Tab-separated table of C-alpha atoms in Angstrom:
chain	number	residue	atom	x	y	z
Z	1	UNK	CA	0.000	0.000	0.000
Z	2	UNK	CA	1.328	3.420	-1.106
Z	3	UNK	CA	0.518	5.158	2.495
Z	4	UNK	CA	2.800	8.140	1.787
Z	5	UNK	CA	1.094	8.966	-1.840
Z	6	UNK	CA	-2.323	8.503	0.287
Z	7	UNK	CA	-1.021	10.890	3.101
Z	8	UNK	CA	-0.059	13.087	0.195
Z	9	UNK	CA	-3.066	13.034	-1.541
Z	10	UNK	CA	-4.946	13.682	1.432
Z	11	UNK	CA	-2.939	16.822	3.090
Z	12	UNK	CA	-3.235	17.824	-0.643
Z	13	UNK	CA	-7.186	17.598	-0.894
Z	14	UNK	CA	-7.032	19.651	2.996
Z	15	UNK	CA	-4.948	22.504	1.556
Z	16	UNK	CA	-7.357	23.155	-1.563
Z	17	UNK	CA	-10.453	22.534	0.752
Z	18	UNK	CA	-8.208	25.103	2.975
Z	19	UNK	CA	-7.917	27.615	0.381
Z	20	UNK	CA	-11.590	27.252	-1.171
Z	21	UNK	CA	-12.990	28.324	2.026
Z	22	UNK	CA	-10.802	30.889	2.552
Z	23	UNK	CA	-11.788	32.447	-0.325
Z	24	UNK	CA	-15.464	31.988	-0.025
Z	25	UNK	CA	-14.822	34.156	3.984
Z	26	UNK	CA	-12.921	36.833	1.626
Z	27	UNK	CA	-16.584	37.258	-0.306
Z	28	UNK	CA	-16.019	36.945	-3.535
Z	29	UNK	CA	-18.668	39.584	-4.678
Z	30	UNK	CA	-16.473	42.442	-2.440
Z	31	UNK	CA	-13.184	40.589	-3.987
Z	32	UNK	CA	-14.847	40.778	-7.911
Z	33	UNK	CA	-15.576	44.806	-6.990
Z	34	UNK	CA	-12.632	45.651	-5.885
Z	35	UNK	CA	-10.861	44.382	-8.724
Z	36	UNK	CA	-13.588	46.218	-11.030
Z	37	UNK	CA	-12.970	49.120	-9.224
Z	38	UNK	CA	-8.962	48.767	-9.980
Z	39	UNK	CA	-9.577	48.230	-13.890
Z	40	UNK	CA	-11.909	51.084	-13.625
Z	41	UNK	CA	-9.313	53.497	-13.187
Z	42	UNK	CA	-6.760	51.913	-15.331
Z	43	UNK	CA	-9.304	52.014	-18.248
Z	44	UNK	CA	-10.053	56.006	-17.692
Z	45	UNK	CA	-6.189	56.637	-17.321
Z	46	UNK	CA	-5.571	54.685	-20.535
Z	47	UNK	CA	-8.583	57.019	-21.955
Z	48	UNK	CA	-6.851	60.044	-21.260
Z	49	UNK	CA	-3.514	59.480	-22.406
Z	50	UNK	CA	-4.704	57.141	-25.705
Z	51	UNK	CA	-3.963	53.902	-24.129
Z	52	UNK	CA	-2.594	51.806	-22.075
Z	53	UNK	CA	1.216	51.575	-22.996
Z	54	UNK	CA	2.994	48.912	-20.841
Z	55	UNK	CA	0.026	45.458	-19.550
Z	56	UNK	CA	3.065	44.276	-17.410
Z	57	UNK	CA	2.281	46.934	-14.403
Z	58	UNK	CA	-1.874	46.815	-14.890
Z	59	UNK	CA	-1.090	42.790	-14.431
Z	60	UNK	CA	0.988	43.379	-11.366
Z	61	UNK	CA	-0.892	46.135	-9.693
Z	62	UNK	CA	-4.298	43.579	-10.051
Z	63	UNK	CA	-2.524	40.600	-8.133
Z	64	UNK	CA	-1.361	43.346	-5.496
Z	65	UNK	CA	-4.938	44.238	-5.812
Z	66	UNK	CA	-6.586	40.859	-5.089
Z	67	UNK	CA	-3.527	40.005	-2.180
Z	68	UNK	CA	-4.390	42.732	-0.514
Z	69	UNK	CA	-8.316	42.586	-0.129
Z	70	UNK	CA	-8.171	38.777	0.186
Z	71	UNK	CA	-5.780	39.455	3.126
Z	72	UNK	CA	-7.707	42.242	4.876
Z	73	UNK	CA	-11.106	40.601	4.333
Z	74	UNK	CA	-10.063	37.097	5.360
Z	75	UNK	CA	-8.951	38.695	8.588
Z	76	UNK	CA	-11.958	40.795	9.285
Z	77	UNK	CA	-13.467	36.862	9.044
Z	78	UNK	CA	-11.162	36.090	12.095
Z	79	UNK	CA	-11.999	39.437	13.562
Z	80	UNK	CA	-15.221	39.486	13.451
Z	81	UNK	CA	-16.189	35.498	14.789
Z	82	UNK	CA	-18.221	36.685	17.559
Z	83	UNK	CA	-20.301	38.634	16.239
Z	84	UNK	CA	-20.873	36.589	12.863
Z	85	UNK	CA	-22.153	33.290	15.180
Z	86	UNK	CA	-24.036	35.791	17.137
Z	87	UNK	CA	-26.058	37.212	12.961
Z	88	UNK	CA	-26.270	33.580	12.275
Z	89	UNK	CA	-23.503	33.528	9.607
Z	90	UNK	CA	-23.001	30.580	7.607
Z	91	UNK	CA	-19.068	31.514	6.514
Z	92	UNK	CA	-16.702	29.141	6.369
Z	93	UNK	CA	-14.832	30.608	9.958
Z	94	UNK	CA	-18.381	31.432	11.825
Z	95	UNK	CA	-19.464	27.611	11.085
Z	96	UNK	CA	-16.479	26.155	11.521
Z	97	UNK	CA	-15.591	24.987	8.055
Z	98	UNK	CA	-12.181	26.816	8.382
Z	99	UNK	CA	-10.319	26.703	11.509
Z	100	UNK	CA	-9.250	30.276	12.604
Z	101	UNK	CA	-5.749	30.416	13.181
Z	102	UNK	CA	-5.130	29.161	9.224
Z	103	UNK	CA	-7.324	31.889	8.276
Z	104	UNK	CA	-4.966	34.525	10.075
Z	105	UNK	CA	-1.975	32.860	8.696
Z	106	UNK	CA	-2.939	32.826	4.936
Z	107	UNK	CA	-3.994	36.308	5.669
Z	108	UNK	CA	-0.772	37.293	6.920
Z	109	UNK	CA	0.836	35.528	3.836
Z	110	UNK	CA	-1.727	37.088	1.124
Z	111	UNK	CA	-1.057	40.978	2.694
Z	112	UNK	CA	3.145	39.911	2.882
Z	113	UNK	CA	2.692	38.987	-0.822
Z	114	UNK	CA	0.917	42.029	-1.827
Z	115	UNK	CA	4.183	44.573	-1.160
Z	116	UNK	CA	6.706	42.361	-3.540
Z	117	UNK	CA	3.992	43.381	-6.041
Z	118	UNK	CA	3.706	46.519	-5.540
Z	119	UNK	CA	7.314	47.443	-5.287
Z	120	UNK	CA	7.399	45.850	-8.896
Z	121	UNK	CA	5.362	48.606	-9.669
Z	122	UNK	CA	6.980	51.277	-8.098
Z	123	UNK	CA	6.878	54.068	-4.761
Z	124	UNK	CA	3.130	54.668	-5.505
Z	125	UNK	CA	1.699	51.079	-5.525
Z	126	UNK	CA	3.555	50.171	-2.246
Z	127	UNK	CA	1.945	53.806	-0.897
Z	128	UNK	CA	-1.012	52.605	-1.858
Z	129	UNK	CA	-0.781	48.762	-1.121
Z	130	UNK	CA	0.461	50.291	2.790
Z	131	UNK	CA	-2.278	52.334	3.130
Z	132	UNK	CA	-5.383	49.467	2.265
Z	133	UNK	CA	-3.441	46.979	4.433
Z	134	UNK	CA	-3.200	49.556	7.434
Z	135	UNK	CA	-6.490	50.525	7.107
Z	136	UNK	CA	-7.790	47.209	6.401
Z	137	UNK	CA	-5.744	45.854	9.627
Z	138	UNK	CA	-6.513	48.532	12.183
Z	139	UNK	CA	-10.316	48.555	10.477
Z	140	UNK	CA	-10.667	45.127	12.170
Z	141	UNK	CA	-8.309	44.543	15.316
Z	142	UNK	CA	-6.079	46.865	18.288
Z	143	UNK	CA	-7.750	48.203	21.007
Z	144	UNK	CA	-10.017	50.333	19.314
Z	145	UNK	CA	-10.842	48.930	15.958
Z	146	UNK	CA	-12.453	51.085	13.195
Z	147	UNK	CA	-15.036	49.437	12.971
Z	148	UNK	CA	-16.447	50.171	16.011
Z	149	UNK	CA	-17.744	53.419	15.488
Z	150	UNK	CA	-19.621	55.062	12.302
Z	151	UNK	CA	-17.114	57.794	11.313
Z	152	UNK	CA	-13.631	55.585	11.802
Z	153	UNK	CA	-15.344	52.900	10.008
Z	154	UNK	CA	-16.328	55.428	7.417
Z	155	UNK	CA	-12.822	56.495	7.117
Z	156	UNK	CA	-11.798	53.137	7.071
Z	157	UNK	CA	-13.654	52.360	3.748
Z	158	UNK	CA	-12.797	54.982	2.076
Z	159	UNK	CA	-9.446	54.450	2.822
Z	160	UNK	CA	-9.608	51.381	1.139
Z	161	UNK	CA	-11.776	52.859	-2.244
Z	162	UNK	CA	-9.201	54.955	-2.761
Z	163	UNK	CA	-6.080	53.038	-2.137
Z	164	UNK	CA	-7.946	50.437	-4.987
Z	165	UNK	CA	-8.211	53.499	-7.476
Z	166	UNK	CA	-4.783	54.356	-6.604
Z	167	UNK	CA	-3.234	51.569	-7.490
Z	168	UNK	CA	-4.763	51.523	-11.084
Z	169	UNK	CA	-3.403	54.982	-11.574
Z	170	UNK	CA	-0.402	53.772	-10.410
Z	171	UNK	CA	-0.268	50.971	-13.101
Z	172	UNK	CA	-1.150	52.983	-15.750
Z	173	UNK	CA	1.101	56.374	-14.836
Z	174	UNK	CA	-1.586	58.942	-15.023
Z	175	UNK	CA	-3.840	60.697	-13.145
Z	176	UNK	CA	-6.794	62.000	-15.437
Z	177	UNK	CA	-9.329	64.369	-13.374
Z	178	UNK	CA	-12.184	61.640	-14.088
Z	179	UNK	CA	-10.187	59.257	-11.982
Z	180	UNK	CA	-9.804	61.351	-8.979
Z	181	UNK	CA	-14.326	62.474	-9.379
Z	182	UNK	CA	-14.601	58.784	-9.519
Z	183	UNK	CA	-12.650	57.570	-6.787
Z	184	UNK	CA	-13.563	60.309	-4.269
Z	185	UNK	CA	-17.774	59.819	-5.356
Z	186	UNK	CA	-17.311	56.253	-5.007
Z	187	UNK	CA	-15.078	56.125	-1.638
Z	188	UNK	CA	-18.336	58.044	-0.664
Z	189	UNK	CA	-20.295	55.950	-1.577
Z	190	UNK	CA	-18.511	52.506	-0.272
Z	191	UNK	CA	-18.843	54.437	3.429
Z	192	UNK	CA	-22.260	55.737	3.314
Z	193	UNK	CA	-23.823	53.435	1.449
Z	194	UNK	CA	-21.806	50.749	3.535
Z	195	UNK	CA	-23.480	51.317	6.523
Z	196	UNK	CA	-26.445	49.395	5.128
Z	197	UNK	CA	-25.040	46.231	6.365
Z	198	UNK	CA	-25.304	47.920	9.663
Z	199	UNK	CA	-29.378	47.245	9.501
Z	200	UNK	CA	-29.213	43.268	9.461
Z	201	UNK	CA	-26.308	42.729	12.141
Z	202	UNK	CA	-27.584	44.384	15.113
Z	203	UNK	CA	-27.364	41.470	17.492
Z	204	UNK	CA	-24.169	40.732	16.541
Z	205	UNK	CA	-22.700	44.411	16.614
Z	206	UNK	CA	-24.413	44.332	20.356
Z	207	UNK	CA	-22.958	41.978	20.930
Z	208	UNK	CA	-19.452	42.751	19.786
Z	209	UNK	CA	-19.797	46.098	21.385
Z	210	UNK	CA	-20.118	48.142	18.110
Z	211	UNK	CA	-21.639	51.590	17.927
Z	212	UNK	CA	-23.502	51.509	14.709
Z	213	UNK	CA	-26.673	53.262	14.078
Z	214	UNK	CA	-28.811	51.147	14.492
Z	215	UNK	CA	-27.268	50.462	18.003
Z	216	UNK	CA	-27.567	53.728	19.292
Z	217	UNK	CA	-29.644	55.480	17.630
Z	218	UNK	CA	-32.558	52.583	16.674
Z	219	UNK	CA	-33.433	51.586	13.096
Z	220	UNK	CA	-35.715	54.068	12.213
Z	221	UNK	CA	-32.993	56.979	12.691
Z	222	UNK	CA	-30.188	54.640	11.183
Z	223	UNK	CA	-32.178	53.881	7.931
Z	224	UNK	CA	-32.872	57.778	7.541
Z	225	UNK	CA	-29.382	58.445	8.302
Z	226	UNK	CA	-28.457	55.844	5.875
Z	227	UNK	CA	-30.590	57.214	3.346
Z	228	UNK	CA	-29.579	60.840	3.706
Z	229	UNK	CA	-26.149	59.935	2.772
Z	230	UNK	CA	-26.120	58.210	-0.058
Z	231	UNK	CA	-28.675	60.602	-1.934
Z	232	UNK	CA	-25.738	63.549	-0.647
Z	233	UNK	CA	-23.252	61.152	-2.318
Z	234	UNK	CA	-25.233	60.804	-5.035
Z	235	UNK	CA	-25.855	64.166	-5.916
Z	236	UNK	CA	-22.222	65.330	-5.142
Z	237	UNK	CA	-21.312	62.709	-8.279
Z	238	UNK	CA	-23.677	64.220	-10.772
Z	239	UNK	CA	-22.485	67.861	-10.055
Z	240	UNK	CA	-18.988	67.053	-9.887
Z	241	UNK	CA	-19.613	65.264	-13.161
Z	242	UNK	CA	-21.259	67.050	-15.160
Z	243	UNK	CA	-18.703	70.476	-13.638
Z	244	UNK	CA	-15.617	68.614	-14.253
Z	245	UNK	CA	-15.648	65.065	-15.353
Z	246	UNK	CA	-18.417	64.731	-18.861
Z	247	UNK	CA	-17.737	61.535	-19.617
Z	248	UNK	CA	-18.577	60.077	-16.132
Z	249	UNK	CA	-22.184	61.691	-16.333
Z	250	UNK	CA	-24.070	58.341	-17.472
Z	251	UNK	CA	-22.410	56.609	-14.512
Z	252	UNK	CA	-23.543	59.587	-12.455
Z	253	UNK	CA	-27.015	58.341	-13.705
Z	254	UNK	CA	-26.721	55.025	-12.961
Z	255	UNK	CA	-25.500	55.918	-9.162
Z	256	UNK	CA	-28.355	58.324	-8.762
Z	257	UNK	CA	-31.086	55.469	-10.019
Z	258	UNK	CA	-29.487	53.113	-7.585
Z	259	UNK	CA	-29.371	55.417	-4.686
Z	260	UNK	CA	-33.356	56.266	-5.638
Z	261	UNK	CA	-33.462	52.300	-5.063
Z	262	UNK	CA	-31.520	52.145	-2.084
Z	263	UNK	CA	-33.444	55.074	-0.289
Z	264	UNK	CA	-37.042	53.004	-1.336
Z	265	UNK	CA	-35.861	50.009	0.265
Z	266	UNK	CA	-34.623	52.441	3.702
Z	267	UNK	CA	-37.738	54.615	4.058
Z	268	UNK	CA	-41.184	52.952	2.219
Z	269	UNK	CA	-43.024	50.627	4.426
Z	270	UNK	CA	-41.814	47.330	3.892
Z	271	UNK	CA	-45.164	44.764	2.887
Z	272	UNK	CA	-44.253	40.859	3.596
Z	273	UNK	CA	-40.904	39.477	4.138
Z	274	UNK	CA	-37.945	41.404	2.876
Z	275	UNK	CA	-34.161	40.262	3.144
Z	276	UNK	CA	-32.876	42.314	5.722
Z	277	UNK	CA	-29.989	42.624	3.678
Z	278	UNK	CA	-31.970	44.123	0.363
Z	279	UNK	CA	-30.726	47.529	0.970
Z	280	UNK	CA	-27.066	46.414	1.493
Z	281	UNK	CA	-27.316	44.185	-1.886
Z	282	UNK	CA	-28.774	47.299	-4.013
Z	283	UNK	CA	-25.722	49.312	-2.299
Z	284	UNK	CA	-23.327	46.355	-3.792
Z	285	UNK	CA	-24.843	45.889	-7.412
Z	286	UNK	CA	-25.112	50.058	-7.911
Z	287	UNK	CA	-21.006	49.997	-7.164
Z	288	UNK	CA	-21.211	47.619	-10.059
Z	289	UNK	CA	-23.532	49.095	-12.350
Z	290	UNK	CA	-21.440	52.535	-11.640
Z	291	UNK	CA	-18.085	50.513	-12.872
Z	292	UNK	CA	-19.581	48.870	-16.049
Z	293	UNK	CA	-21.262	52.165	-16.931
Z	294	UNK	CA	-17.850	53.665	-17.131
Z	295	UNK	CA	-16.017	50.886	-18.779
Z	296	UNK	CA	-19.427	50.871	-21.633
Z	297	UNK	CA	-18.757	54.778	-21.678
Z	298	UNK	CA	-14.608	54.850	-22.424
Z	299	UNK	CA	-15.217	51.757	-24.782
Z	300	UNK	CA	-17.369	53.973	-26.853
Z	301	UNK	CA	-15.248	57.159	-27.121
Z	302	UNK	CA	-12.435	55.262	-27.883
């Protein structure tokens, strides 16, 4: 009997099992719009200066990209155990499936990975590789995490918008004025529109000892709040695009139907059962409605 190929075999089949839940506590869906968000700005940089002149750096820059969230978001899984039993979560470290402690270490690897990448690239990738991990770390542990209260996590999240944007100007070597409206309306809306998730994890952020909105102030206030926000981020976008930044008005469009969405599912009375998560998911799909609008847009002025 070949017990070493079996034993082989078998620490092999735990490793991709390993890895396949890790990626599944990263989220996918936030790993796929980050990456979207990345290719978004190289695209508009290519746009302004007629193309994209070396695929080497944009190819780079991505991986760093991916590392990096994959890193931060894996650990905000080990982070944020408590409170993710306490919601009822079915990820792979809340039930279990993947055992805590290899979480934090592939996390640890993934975010060490990410800096060789970005020093490929050059001084402003590893700026902006530093600056997601940092705010990606301290978002989730030390003695006062970000998370914790509404304006550091709001900070947080932006933080980590713009580093994405960031590094696709970095890739690409320019910095068009449509990047910077984009990245700035879109940080914006990645915090306010973020705190949507806020609405369906109340026990858990009790729990936890979180001071969202809904845990202070109730939901009633928090879904206002919520609401108020994203139409100020909404309208901030159309302004500063159609001011400034033309070709990023039908994506202004698209963000302004999905915050009319997102503000219907916060304030009109809700008839049946609704996800409690609705509002979050039309926060999500706008982000990527926003990104394709602009890649549609630059394909056809090209």
């Amino acid at each position: 009997m070949d017990l070493m190929g079996g034993a082989t075999m078998s620490r092999s089949s735990q490793l991709t099992k390993t890895l396949a839940a890790a990626l599944v506590e990263s989220r996918p869906v936030v790993q796929a719009v980050s990456l979207l968000r990345f290719f978004t700005a190289v695209v508009l940089a290519g746009t302004a200066i007629g193309g994209i002149r070396e695929l080497l750096p944009v190819l780079t820059s991505a991986t760093a990209v991916f590392l990096s969230a994959f890193a931060v978001y894996l650990a905000n899984g080990v982070a944020d155990v408590v409170e993710d039993r306490a919601n009822g979560s079915r990820r792979p470290i809340a039930s279990g499936r993947l055992d805590e402690r290899h979480a934090a270490l592939l996390a640890a690897a993934a975010g060490g990975l990410a800096v060789p990448f970005a020093l490929s690239v050059g001084p402003p990738a590893v700026v902006a590789v530093t600056a997601y991990l940092a705010a990606g770390i301290a978002y989730s542990f030390g003695p006062l995490p970000l998370k914790n209260r509404v304006s550091t996590f709001m900070s947080a999240v932006a933080v980590l918008g713009v580093s994405t944007y960031a590094l696709g100007v970095a890739a690409v070597g320019a910095l068009p004025l449509e990047v910077v409206v984009l990245a700035l309306s879109m940080s914006g809306w990645m915090a306010c529109g973020g705190l949507s998730k806020d609405l369906s994890d109340v026990v858990g952020d009790r729990v936890a000892g979180r001071r969202t909105w809904p845990v202070v102030f109730g939901m009633r206030v928090a879904r206002r709040a919520t609401a108020g926000a994203t139409v100020l981020v909404a309208i901030g976008f159309g302004v500063a695009a159609a001011l400034v930044a033309p070709l990023l008005v039908p994506a202004a469009l698209a963000a302004a139907a999905g915050a009319t969405v997102l503000v219907a599912e916060l304030l009109l009375p809700q008839e049946g059962a609704r996800p409690a998560r609705r509002p979050y998911q039309v926060f999500m799909w706008t982000q990527y409605a926003v990104h394709l609008v602009v890649l549609a847009t630059c394909l056809l002025v090209l």
